[in-house]
Amino acid sequence: MVNPSTEEVLAHVSSDELDLRGALEFARSVGGASLRSLTFGQRGHLVENTAAILVRHREELVGLSMASAGNTRADAEFEIDAAATSVRSFS
């Protein structure tokens, strides 16, 4: 991730160390079954918790949006708030 204004490297991202085949197998054999066992309400609670995480980390995410995409603070705040609202609407 690079700041487009300064070309400062903000973070390095790689999937080289990830066991993607193992992750997919886990999702198919354990994760899917676990999700299917939840009630609709329980699934909604998980989605609501995801929205709460976005809200809790709002300032950090706003900063990342400004640094990595060159957004103004107002635009970055709008995007993060919209993301949290969108996720919450699925709960």
Short mmCIF file of N, CA and C in Angstrom, two decimals:
data_model
loop_
_atom_site.label_atom_id
_atom_site.label_comp_id
_atom_site.label_asym_id
_atom_site.label_seq_id
_atom_site.Cartn_x
_atom_site.Cartn_y
_atom_site.Cartn_z
N MET A 1 0.86 -1.15 0.00
CA MET A 1 0.00 0.00 0.00
C MET A 1 0.92 1.23 0.00
N VAL A 2 0.64 2.13 -0.92
CA VAL A 2 1.48 3.30 -1.10
C VAL A 2 0.64 4.57 -1.04
N ASN A 3 1.15 5.57 -0.34
CA ASN A 3 0.50 6.88 -0.33
C ASN A 3 0.69 7.48 -1.72
N PRO A 4 -0.39 7.76 -2.46
CA PRO A 4 -0.25 8.25 -3.83
C PRO A 4 0.35 9.66 -3.92
N SER A 5 0.26 10.41 -2.84
CA SER A 5 0.80 11.77 -2.86
C SER A 5 2.30 11.82 -2.61
N THR A 6 2.75 10.99 -1.67
CA THR A 6 4.16 11.04 -1.27
C THR A 6 4.95 9.83 -1.74
N GLU A 7 4.27 8.81 -2.22
CA GLU A 7 4.86 7.53 -2.61
C GLU A 7 5.50 6.80 -1.43
N GLU A 8 5.15 7.22 -0.22
CA GLU A 8 5.62 6.53 0.98
C GLU A 8 4.95 5.15 1.05
N VAL A 9 5.72 4.12 1.33
CA VAL A 9 5.17 2.79 1.51
C VAL A 9 4.51 2.73 2.88
N LEU A 10 3.22 2.44 2.89
CA LEU A 10 2.46 2.39 4.13
C LEU A 10 2.41 0.98 4.70
N ALA A 11 2.41 -0.01 3.81
CA ALA A 11 2.32 -1.41 4.25
C ALA A 11 2.71 -2.31 3.09
N HIS A 12 3.17 -3.50 3.45
CA HIS A 12 3.45 -4.54 2.46
C HIS A 12 2.42 -5.64 2.67
N VAL A 13 1.86 -6.13 1.57
CA VAL A 13 0.85 -7.17 1.64
C VAL A 13 1.27 -8.31 0.73
N SER A 14 1.16 -9.52 1.24
CA SER A 14 1.54 -10.69 0.45
C SER A 14 0.75 -11.90 0.92
N SER A 15 0.47 -12.78 0.01
CA SER A 15 -0.18 -14.04 0.36
C SER A 15 0.81 -15.20 0.34
N ASP A 16 2.09 -14.90 0.21
CA ASP A 16 3.11 -15.94 0.09
C ASP A 16 3.10 -16.93 1.24
N GLU A 17 2.87 -16.48 2.45
CA GLU A 17 2.94 -17.35 3.63
C GLU A 17 1.59 -17.99 3.99
N LEU A 18 0.56 -17.69 3.22
CA LEU A 18 -0.76 -18.19 3.56
C LEU A 18 -0.99 -19.58 2.97
N ASP A 19 -1.65 -20.42 3.73
CA ASP A 19 -2.03 -21.75 3.26
C ASP A 19 -3.45 -21.65 2.71
N LEU A 20 -3.56 -21.17 1.48
CA LEU A 20 -4.88 -20.94 0.89
C LEU A 20 -5.65 -22.24 0.70
N ARG A 21 -4.98 -23.28 0.31
CA ARG A 21 -5.65 -24.59 0.14
C ARG A 21 -6.21 -25.06 1.49
N GLY A 22 -5.42 -24.91 2.55
CA GLY A 22 -5.88 -25.28 3.89
C GLY A 22 -7.05 -24.42 4.35
N ALA A 23 -7.00 -23.14 4.03
CA ALA A 23 -8.09 -22.24 4.41
C ALA A 23 -9.38 -22.62 3.71
N LEU A 24 -9.29 -22.94 2.42
CA LEU A 24 -10.48 -23.36 1.69
C LEU A 24 -11.03 -24.68 2.23
N GLU A 25 -10.16 -25.61 2.53
CA GLU A 25 -10.60 -26.89 3.07
C GLU A 25 -11.28 -26.70 4.42
N PHE A 26 -10.71 -25.85 5.28
CA PHE A 26 -11.32 -25.55 6.57
C PHE A 26 -12.70 -24.93 6.37
N ALA A 27 -12.78 -23.97 5.45
CA ALA A 27 -14.07 -23.31 5.18
C ALA A 27 -15.12 -24.32 4.73
N ARG A 28 -14.71 -25.24 3.88
CA ARG A 28 -15.66 -26.24 3.36
C ARG A 28 -16.04 -27.27 4.41
N SER A 29 -15.08 -27.71 5.22
CA SER A 29 -15.36 -28.80 6.15
C SER A 29 -15.84 -28.34 7.52
N VAL A 30 -15.43 -27.17 7.96
CA VAL A 30 -15.77 -26.71 9.31
C VAL A 30 -16.59 -25.42 9.28
N GLY A 31 -16.07 -24.41 8.59
CA GLY A 31 -16.71 -23.09 8.60
C GLY A 31 -18.12 -23.10 8.07
N GLY A 32 -18.32 -23.73 6.92
CA GLY A 32 -19.65 -23.76 6.31
C GLY A 32 -20.67 -24.43 7.21
N ALA A 33 -20.28 -25.56 7.78
CA ALA A 33 -21.18 -26.29 8.67
C ALA A 33 -21.52 -25.45 9.91
N SER A 34 -20.51 -24.74 10.42
CA SER A 34 -20.75 -23.89 11.60
C SER A 34 -21.73 -22.78 11.28
N LEU A 35 -21.55 -22.13 10.13
CA LEU A 35 -22.49 -21.06 9.74
C LEU A 35 -23.89 -21.60 9.50
N ARG A 36 -23.98 -22.76 8.85
CA ARG A 36 -25.31 -23.33 8.58
C ARG A 36 -26.04 -23.72 9.86
N SER A 37 -25.30 -23.96 10.93
CA SER A 37 -25.94 -24.35 12.19
C SER A 37 -26.51 -23.16 12.96
N LEU A 38 -26.14 -21.95 12.57
CA LEU A 38 -26.61 -20.75 13.25
C LEU A 38 -28.02 -20.39 12.80
N THR A 39 -28.76 -19.80 13.71
CA THR A 39 -30.08 -19.28 13.35
C THR A 39 -29.91 -17.99 12.55
N PHE A 40 -30.98 -17.54 11.94
CA PHE A 40 -30.95 -16.28 11.21
C PHE A 40 -30.55 -15.14 12.13
N GLY A 41 -31.10 -15.14 13.34
CA GLY A 41 -30.78 -14.10 14.32
C GLY A 41 -29.32 -14.12 14.74
N GLN A 42 -28.76 -15.31 14.92
CA GLN A 42 -27.35 -15.43 15.28
C GLN A 42 -26.44 -14.92 14.16
N ARG A 43 -26.81 -15.24 12.94
CA ARG A 43 -26.03 -14.73 11.80
C ARG A 43 -26.11 -13.20 11.74
N GLY A 44 -27.28 -12.66 11.97
CA GLY A 44 -27.45 -11.21 11.98
C GLY A 44 -26.60 -10.56 13.05
N HIS A 45 -26.48 -11.22 14.20
CA HIS A 45 -25.65 -10.69 15.28
C HIS A 45 -24.18 -10.64 14.86
N LEU A 46 -23.72 -11.66 14.14
CA LEU A 46 -22.34 -11.65 13.63
C LEU A 46 -22.11 -10.49 12.67
N VAL A 47 -23.08 -10.25 11.81
CA VAL A 47 -22.95 -9.15 10.85
C VAL A 47 -22.97 -7.81 11.59
N GLU A 48 -23.83 -7.68 12.58
CA GLU A 48 -23.88 -6.45 13.39
C GLU A 48 -22.54 -6.22 14.10
N ASN A 49 -21.94 -7.29 14.60
CA ASN A 49 -20.63 -7.16 15.25
C ASN A 49 -19.57 -6.68 14.26
N THR A 50 -19.67 -7.11 13.02
CA THR A 50 -18.73 -6.66 11.99
C THR A 50 -18.88 -5.16 11.77
N ALA A 51 -20.11 -4.67 11.71
CA ALA A 51 -20.34 -3.23 11.56
C ALA A 51 -19.78 -2.47 12.77
N ALA A 52 -19.94 -3.03 13.96
CA ALA A 52 -19.44 -2.38 15.17
C ALA A 52 -17.91 -2.29 15.14
N ILE A 53 -17.25 -3.28 14.56
CA ILE A 53 -15.79 -3.23 14.43
C ILE A 53 -15.38 -2.09 13.52
N LEU A 54 -16.10 -1.90 12.42
CA LEU A 54 -15.80 -0.78 11.52
C LEU A 54 -15.95 0.55 12.25
N VAL A 55 -17.00 0.68 13.04
CA VAL A 55 -17.24 1.92 13.78
C VAL A 55 -16.15 2.13 14.84
N ARG A 56 -15.80 1.06 15.54
CA ARG A 56 -14.78 1.15 16.59
C ARG A 56 -13.42 1.57 16.04
N HIS A 57 -13.12 1.16 14.81
CA HIS A 57 -11.83 1.47 14.19
C HIS A 57 -11.95 2.59 13.16
N ARG A 58 -12.99 3.40 13.28
CA ARG A 58 -13.29 4.44 12.29
C ARG A 58 -12.11 5.36 12.03
N GLU A 59 -11.51 5.90 13.08
CA GLU A 59 -10.43 6.87 12.88
C GLU A 59 -9.23 6.24 12.17
N GLU A 60 -8.90 5.03 12.55
CA GLU A 60 -7.79 4.33 11.89
C GLU A 60 -8.11 4.11 10.40
N LEU A 61 -9.33 3.68 10.12
CA LEU A 61 -9.73 3.43 8.74
C LEU A 61 -9.80 4.72 7.93
N VAL A 62 -10.25 5.79 8.55
CA VAL A 62 -10.27 7.10 7.88
C VAL A 62 -8.84 7.49 7.51
N GLY A 63 -7.92 7.33 8.44
CA GLY A 63 -6.52 7.66 8.17
C GLY A 63 -5.94 6.83 7.04
N LEU A 64 -6.26 5.53 7.03
CA LEU A 64 -5.77 4.67 5.95
C LEU A 64 -6.36 5.08 4.60
N SER A 65 -7.63 5.43 4.60
CA SER A 65 -8.28 5.85 3.37
C SER A 65 -7.65 7.13 2.83
N MET A 66 -7.38 8.07 3.73
CA MET A 66 -6.76 9.32 3.31
C MET A 66 -5.35 9.08 2.77
N ALA A 67 -4.60 8.22 3.46
CA ALA A 67 -3.21 7.99 3.06
C ALA A 67 -3.09 7.14 1.80
N SER A 68 -3.93 6.12 1.66
CA SER A 68 -3.76 5.19 0.54
C SER A 68 -4.50 5.60 -0.71
N ALA A 69 -5.57 6.38 -0.56
CA ALA A 69 -6.37 6.75 -1.73
C ALA A 69 -6.36 8.25 -1.99
N GLY A 70 -5.74 9.00 -1.11
CA GLY A 70 -5.69 10.44 -1.31
C GLY A 70 -7.01 11.13 -1.05
N ASN A 71 -7.91 10.46 -0.31
CA ASN A 71 -9.22 11.06 -0.01
C ASN A 71 -9.08 12.22 0.95
N THR A 72 -9.99 13.16 0.85
CA THR A 72 -10.09 14.18 1.89
C THR A 72 -10.66 13.52 3.13
N ARG A 73 -10.52 14.17 4.28
CA ARG A 73 -11.07 13.61 5.52
C ARG A 73 -12.58 13.40 5.38
N ALA A 74 -13.27 14.39 4.82
CA ALA A 74 -14.73 14.27 4.67
C ALA A 74 -15.11 13.08 3.80
N ASP A 75 -14.40 12.90 2.69
CA ASP A 75 -14.69 11.76 1.81
C ASP A 75 -14.39 10.44 2.51
N ALA A 76 -13.27 10.38 3.21
CA ALA A 76 -12.89 9.16 3.91
C ALA A 76 -13.91 8.83 5.00
N GLU A 77 -14.34 9.83 5.76
CA GLU A 77 -15.35 9.60 6.79
C GLU A 77 -16.65 9.11 6.18
N PHE A 78 -17.05 9.72 5.07
CA PHE A 78 -18.27 9.29 4.39
C PHE A 78 -18.16 7.83 3.98
N GLU A 79 -17.03 7.44 3.40
CA GLU A 79 -16.86 6.06 2.92
C GLU A 79 -16.91 5.06 4.07
N ILE A 80 -16.24 5.35 5.16
CA ILE A 80 -16.22 4.43 6.29
C ILE A 80 -17.61 4.34 6.92
N ASP A 81 -18.26 5.48 7.09
CA ASP A 81 -19.62 5.48 7.66
C ASP A 81 -20.59 4.74 6.74
N ALA A 82 -20.45 4.94 5.44
CA ALA A 82 -21.32 4.24 4.49
C ALA A 82 -21.08 2.74 4.53
N ALA A 83 -19.83 2.34 4.66
CA ALA A 83 -19.51 0.91 4.76
C ALA A 83 -20.16 0.30 5.99
N ALA A 84 -20.03 0.97 7.13
CA ALA A 84 -20.63 0.46 8.38
C ALA A 84 -22.15 0.38 8.25
N THR A 85 -22.74 1.41 7.66
CA THR A 85 -24.20 1.42 7.48
C THR A 85 -24.65 0.31 6.54
N SER A 86 -23.89 0.11 5.46
CA SER A 86 -24.24 -0.96 4.51
C SER A 86 -24.16 -2.33 5.17
N VAL A 87 -23.08 -2.57 5.91
CA VAL A 87 -22.94 -3.86 6.59
C VAL A 87 -24.05 -4.02 7.61
N ARG A 88 -24.34 -2.98 8.37
CA ARG A 88 -25.40 -3.05 9.39
C ARG A 88 -26.75 -3.35 8.75
N SER A 89 -26.99 -2.86 7.54
CA SER A 89 -28.28 -3.11 6.89
C SER A 89 -28.52 -4.57 6.59
N PHE A 90 -27.46 -5.37 6.54
CA PHE A 90 -27.62 -6.80 6.29
C PHE A 90 -27.83 -7.59 7.57
N SER A 91 -27.76 -6.90 8.72
CA SER A 91 -27.99 -7.62 9.98
C SER A 91 -29.46 -7.60 10.27
#
